Coordinates of C-alpha atoms in Angstrom, one line a residue:
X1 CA -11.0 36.5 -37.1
X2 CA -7.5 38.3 -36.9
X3 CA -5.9 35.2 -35.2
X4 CA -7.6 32.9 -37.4
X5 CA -6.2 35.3 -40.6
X6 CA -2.4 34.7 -38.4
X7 CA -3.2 31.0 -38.0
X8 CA -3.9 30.3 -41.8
X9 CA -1.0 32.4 -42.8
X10 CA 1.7 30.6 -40.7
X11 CA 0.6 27.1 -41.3
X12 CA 0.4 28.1 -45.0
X13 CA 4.6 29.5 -44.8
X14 CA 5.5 26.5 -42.8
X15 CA 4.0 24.5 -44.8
X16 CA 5.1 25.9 -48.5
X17 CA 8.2 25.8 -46.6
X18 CA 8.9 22.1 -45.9
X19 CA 7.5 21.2 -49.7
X20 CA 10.2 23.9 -50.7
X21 CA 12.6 22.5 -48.6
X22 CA 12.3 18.7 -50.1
X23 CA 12.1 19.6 -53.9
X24 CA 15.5 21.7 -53.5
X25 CA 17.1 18.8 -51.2
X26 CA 16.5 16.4 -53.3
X27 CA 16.7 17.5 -56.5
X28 CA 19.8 16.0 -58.7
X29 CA 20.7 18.5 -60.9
X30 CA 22.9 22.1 -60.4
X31 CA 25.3 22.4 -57.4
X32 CA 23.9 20.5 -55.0
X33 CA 25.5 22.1 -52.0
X34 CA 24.1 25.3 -52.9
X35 CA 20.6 23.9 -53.0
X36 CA 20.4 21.9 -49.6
X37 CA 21.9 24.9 -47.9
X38 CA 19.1 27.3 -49.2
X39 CA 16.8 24.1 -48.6
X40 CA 18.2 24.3 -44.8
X41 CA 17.7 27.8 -44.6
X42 CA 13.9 27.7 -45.7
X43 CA 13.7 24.4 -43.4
X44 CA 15.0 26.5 -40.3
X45 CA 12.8 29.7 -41.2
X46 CA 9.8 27.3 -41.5
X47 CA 10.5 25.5 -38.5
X48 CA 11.3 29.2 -36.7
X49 CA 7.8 30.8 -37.7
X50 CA 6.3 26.8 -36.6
X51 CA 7.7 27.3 -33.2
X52 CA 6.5 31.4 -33.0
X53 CA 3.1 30.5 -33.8
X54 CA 3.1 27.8 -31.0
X55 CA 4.4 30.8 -28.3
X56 CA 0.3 31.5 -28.8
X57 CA -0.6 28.1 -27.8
X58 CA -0.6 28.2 -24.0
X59 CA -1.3 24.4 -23.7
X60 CA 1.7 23.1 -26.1
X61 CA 4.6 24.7 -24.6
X62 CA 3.2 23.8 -21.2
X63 CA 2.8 20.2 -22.5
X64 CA 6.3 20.0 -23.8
X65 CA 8.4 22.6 -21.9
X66 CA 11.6 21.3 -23.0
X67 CA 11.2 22.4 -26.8
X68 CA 10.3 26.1 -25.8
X69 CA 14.0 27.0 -26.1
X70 CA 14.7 25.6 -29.4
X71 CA 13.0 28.3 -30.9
X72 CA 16.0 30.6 -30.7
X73 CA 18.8 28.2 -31.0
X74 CA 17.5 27.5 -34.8
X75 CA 17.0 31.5 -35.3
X76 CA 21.1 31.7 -35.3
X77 CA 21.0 29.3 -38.1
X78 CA 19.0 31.5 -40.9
X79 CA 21.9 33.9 -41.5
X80 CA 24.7 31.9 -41.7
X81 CA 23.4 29.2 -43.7
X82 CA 21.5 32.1 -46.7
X83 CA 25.2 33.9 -46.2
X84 CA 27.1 30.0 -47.2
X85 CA 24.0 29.2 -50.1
X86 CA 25.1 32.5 -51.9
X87 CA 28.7 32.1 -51.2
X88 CA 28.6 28.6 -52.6
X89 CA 26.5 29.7 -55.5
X90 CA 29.0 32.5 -56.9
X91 CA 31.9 31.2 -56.2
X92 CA 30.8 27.5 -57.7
X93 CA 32.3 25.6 -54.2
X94 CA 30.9 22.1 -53.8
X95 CA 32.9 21.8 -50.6
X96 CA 32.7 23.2 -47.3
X97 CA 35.5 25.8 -46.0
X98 CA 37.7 24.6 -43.1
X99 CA 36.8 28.0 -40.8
X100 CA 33.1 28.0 -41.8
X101 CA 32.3 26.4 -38.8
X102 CA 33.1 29.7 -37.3
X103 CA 30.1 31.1 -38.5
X104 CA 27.8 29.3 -36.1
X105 CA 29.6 30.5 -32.9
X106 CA 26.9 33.2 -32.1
X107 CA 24.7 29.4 -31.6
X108 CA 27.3 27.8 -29.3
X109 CA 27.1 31.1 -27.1
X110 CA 23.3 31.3 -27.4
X111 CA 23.1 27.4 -25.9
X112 CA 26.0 28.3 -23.3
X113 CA 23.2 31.2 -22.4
X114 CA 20.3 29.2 -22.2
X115 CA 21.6 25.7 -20.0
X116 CA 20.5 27.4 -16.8
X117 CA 16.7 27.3 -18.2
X118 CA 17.9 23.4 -20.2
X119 CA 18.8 22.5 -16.1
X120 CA 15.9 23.5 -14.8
X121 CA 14.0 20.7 -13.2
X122 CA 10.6 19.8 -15.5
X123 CA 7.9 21.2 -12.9
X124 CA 9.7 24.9 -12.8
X125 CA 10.0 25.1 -16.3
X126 CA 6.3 24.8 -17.1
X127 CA 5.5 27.0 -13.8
X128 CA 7.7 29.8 -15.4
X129 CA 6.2 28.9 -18.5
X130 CA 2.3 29.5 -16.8
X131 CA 3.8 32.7 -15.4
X132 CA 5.0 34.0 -18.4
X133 CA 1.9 33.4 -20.6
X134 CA 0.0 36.0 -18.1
X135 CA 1.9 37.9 -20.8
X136 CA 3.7 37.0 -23.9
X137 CA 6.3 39.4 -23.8
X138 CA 7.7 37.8 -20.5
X139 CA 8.2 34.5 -23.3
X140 CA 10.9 36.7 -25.3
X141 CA 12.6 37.9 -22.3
X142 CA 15.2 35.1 -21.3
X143 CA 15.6 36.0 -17.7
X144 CA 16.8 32.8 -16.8
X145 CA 19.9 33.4 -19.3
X146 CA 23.3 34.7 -18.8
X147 CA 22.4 37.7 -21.1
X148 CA 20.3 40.4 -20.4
X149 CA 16.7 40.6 -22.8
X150 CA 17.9 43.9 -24.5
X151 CA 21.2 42.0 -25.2
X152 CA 19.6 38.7 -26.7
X153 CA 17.6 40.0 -29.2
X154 CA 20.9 42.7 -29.9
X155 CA 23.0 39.8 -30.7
X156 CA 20.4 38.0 -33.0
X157 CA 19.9 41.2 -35.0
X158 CA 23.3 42.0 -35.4
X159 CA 24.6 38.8 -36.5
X160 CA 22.0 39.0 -39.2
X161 CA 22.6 42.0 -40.4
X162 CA 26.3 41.5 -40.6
X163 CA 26.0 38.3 -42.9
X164 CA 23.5 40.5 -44.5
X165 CA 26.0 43.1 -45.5
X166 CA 28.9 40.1 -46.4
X167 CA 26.6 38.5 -49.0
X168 CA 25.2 41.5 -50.2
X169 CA 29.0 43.0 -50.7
X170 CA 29.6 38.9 -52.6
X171 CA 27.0 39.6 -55.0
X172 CA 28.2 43.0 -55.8
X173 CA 31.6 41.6 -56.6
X174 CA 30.9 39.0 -58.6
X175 CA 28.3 40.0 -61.2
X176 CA 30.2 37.6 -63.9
X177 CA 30.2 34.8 -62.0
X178 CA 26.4 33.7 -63.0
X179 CA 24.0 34.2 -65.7
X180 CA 22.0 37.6 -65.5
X181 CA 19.1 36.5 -64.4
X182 CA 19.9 34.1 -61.3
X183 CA 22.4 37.2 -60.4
X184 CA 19.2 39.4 -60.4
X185 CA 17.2 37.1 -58.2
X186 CA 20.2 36.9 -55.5
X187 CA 20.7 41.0 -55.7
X188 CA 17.0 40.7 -54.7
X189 CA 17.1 38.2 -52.3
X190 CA 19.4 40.2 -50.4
X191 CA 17.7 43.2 -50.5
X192 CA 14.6 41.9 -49.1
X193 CA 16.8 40.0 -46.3
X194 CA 18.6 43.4 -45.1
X195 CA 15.3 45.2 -45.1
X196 CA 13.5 42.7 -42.8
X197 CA 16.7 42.1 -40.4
X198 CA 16.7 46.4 -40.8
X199 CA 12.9 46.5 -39.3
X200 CA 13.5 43.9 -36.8
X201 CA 16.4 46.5 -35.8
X202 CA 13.6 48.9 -35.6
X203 CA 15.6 51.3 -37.6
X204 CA 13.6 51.7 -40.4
X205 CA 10.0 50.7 -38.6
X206 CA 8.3 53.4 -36.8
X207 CA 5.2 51.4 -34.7
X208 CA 5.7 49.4 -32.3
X209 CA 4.9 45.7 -33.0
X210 CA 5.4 42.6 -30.3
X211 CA 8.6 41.1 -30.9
X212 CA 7.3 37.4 -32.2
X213 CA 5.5 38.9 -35.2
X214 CA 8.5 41.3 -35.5
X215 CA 10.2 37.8 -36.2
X216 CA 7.4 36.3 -38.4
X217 CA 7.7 39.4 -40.8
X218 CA 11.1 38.8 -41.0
X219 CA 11.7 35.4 -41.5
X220 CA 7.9 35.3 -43.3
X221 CA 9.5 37.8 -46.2
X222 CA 12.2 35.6 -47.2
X223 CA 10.5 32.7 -47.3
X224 CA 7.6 34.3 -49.4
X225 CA 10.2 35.5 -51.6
X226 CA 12.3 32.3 -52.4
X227 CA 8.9 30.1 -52.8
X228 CA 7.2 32.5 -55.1
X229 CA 10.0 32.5 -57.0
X230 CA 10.5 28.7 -57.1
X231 CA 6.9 28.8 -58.1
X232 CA 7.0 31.4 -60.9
X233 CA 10.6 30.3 -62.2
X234 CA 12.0 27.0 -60.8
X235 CA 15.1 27.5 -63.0
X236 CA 16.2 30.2 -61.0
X237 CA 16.6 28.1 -57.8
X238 CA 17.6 24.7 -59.7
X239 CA 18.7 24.8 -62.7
X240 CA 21.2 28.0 -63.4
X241 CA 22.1 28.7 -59.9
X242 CA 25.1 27.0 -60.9
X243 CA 26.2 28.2 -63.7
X244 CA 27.8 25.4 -66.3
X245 CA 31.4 26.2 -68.1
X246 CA 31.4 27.2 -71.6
X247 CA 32.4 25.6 -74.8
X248 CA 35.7 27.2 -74.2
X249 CA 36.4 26.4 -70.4
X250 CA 36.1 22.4 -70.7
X251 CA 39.6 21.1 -69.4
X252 CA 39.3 18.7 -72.4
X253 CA 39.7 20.9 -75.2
X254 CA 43.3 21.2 -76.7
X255 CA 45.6 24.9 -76.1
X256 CA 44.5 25.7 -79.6
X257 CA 40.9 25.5 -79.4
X258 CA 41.4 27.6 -76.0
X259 CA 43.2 30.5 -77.9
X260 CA 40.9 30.4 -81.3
X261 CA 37.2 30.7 -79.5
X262 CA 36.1 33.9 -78.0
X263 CA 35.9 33.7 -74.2
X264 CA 33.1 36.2 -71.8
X265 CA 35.3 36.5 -68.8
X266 CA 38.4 38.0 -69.6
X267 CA 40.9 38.3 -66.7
X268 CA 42.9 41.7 -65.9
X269 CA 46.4 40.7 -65.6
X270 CA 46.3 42.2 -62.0
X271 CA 43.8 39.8 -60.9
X272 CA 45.2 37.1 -63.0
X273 CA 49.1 38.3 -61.5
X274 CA 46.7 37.8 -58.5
X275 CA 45.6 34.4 -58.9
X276 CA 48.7 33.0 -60.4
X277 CA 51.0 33.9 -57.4
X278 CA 47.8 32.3 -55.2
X279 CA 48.5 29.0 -57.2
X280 CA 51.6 28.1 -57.5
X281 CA 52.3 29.2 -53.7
X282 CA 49.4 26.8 -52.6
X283 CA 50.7 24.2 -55.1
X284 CA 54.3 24.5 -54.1
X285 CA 53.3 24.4 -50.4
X286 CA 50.7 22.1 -49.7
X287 CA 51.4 19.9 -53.0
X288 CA 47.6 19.2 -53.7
X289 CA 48.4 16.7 -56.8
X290 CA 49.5 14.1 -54.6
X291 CA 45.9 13.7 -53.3
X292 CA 44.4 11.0 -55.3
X293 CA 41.5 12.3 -57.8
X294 CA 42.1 15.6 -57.1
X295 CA 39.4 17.9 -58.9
X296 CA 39.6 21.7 -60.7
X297 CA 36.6 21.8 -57.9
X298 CA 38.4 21.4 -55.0
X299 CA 41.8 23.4 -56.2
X300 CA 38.9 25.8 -56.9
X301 CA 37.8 25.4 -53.2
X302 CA 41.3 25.8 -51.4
X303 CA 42.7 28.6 -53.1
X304 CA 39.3 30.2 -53.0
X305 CA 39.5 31.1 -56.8
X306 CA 36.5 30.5 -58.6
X307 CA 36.6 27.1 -61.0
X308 CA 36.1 29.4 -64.2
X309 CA 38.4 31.8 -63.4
X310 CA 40.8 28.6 -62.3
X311 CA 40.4 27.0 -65.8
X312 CA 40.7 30.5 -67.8
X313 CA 44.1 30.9 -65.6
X314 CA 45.4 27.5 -66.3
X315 CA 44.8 27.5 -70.2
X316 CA 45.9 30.8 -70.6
X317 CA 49.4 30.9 -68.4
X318 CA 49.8 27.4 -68.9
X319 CA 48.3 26.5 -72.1
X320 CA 47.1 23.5 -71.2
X321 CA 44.1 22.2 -69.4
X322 CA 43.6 21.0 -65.6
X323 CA 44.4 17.7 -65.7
X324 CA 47.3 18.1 -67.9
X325 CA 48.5 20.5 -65.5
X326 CA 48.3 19.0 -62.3
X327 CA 49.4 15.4 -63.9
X328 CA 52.7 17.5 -64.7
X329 CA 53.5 17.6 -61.5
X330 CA 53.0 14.6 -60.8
X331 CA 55.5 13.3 -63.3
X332 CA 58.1 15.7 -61.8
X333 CA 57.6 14.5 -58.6
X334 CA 58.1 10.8 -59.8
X335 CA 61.1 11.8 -61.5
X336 CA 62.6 14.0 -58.7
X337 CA 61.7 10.9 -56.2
X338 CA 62.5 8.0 -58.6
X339 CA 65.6 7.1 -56.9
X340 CA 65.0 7.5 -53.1
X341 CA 65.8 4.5 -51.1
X342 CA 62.1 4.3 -49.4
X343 CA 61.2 4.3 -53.1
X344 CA 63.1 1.3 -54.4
X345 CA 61.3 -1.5 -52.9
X346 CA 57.8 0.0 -54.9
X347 CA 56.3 -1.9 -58.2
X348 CA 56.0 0.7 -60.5
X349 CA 51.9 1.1 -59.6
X350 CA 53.1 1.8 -55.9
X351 CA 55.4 4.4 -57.6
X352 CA 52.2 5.8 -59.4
X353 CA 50.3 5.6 -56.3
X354 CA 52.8 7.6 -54.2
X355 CA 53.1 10.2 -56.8
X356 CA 49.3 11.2 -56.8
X357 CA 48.1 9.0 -59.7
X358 CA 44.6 6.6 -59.0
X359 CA 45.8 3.8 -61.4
X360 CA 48.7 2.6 -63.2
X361 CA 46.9 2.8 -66.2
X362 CA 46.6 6.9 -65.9
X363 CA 49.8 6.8 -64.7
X364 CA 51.5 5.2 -68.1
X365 CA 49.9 7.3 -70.5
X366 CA 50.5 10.8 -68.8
X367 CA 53.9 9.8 -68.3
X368 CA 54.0 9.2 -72.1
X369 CA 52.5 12.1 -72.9
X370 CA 55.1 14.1 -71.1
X371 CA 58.5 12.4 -72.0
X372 CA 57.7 10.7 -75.4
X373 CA 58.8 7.6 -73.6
X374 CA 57.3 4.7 -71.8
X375 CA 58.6 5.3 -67.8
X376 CA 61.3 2.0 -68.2
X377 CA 62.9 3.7 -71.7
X378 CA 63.5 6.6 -69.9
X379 CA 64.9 5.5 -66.9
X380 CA 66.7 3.0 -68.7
X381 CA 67.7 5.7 -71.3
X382 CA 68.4 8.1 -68.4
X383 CA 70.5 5.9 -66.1
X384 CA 72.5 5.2 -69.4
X385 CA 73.1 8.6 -69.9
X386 CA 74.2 9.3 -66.3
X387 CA 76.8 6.3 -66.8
X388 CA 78.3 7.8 -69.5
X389 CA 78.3 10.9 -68.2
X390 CA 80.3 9.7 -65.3
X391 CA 82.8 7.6 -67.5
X392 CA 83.6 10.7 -69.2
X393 CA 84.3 12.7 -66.2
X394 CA 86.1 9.6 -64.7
X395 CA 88.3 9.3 -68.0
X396 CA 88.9 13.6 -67.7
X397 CA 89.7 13.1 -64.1
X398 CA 92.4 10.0 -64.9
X399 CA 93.7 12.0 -68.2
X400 CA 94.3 15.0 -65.5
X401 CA 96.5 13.2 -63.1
X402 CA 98.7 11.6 -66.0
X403 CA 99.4 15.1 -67.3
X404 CA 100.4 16.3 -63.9
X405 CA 102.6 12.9 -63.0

């Protein structure tokens, strides 16, 4: 009776699990980065408790001993990827970080620990496997490994607990970020995450319990968690996860409406000192505006500021809205690069092209905006201007020598 109670209870997480798992990766709406992450990390903890469940099927892993491993290859996945959905989610990123690849190095190691059991030939996996089911706990204990048992399930725990305590501290730091509400459901989120990876520590759990339904609680609590509250309030998972802009933060209004409208987030000039500096270094340095079709998102993205805080900066120190702001660079550069000899054989779309702009179109009218002045006039007005300029100092220069003959 108790194993049928286990067996209806881990078909029914798996299962909630994978329907979970497809309504958030394929819904169209919100950040969709931030859902298919959280849908990866339900997938994984599905697919984790799946694979548990079948260490109590002697027949299966016997029949297929070469997927008895995966089971704690996809365990190093669950922390990482519930660390990157909130990170994503408060900080509005729709792209990946360059180092967060990083994050997944305790699953490199974990594989480098287990190819002496993926080398084994077929026959003495399954006879370790029939030895081991004489008792489960021999299953759990990776003696074939390069790391000791106590040391495995040590370096599982703690790289949980660590992304616990980074996403926990995110959450606590950025409390404006998202609406009340879908901050309230993270802050809980992560709560029940640290408790379970704090019981599968054993710090906080005083019975002993075998280690696979040590791991089922664990994984089994956050996936009850985020389904229930799918269930009971799909908006918090879909909808205002992201968070849209207000009235005030569009990049299309004009300075004016900017400055006239109340705003909710109001920046501390030490932070915004803070993010200024941040900008115009990684502007001046890595010149971003060249890049064709460069986004407020990914700016947001590669000087890790978040995209509201990114507008609020740019309309406030600025006054003006992103894409006036990075086309204006873009027009400088043109001007500064005008006359370079690589430059001269360009049409005047090349010249757009080079200088960051997608068409010549955008090109003309920002140009105009900028200088009054269609971009021949003011070369032509320009080059004009430098001749006289020269004839004058020519005529000063020639006026000089008479006097001193």
């Amino acid at each position: 009776m108790v194993f049928l109670l286990f067996f209806c209870f881990c078909s029914w997480i798996v299962f909630s699990g994978f329907i979970g798992c497809l309504v958030l990766f394929n819904y169209p709406k919100g950040n969709k980065l931030s859902n298919r992450l959280l849908a990866f990390g339900i997938f994984s903890i599905s697919l984790n408790i799946a694979l548990i469940g079948l260490c109590y099927f002697k027949n299966f892993y016997i029949s297929y001993p070469q997927t008895y491993r995966l089971l704690t290859l996809i365990q190093y996945f669950t922390a990482p990827l519930f660390y990157l959905f909130i990170r994503t989610t408060l900080l509005h990123q729709k792209y990946f970080d360059k180092w967060d690849l990083l994050y997944f190095i305790p699953f490199v190691v974990h594989f480098i620990e287990f190819i002496p059991f993926y080398t084994m030939p077929t026959q003495e996996k399954i006879n370790y496997l029939q030895y081991g089911y004489s008792n489960i706990r021999i299953l759990t204990q990776s003696k074939n490994a390069t790391l000791l048992p106590k040391h495995h399930h040590l370096l599982k725990t703690t790289t949980g607990l660590v992304f616990g305590i980074l996403q926990t501290k995110l959450v606590l730091n950025n409390k404006n970020n998202i609406n009340k509400a879908s901050w309230n459901w993270l802050i809980k989120l992560c709560l029940i995450y640290n408790l379970s990876y704090l019981c599968n520590a054993k710090l906080i759990m005083p019975f002993q319990m075998d280690t696979n339904l040590y791991s089922i609680f664990v994984l089994g609590s956050i996936q009850c968690y985020c389904i229930f509250s799918l269930l009971k309030k799909p908006v918090l998972l879909v909808y205002t996860i992201d968070k849209p802009l207000k009235k005030n933060e569009h990049t299309s209004l004009s300075p004016n409406e900017i400055i006239d409208e109340p705003r909710k987030f109001i920046l501390s000039p030490a932070r915004k000192k803070m993010y200024k500096e941040k900008l115009e270094t990684f502007v001046a340095v890595q010149k971003p505006y060249l890049i064709k079709k460069y986004s407020i998102s990914q700016l947001a993205n590669d000087t890790n500021i978040p995209t509201h805080h990114l507008s609020l900066l740019i309309n406030e120190e600025y006054g003006c809205n992103y894409n006036d702001y990075i086309n204006r660079y873009r027009i400088n550069y043109f001007i500064e690069n005008r006359y370079k000899n690589e430059w001269r054989t360009f049409s005047l779309e090349g010249l757009a092209y080079q200088s960051g702009f997608n068409s010549r179109n955008a090109f003309t009218t920002s140009f105009k905006k900028f200088t009054n002045e269609s971009p021949t006039t003011f070369f032509k007005n320009k080059d004009a201007s430098e001749l006289v300029l020269k004839c004058e100092k020519a005529r000063k220069r020639k006026f000089k020598n008479e006097l001193t003959v």
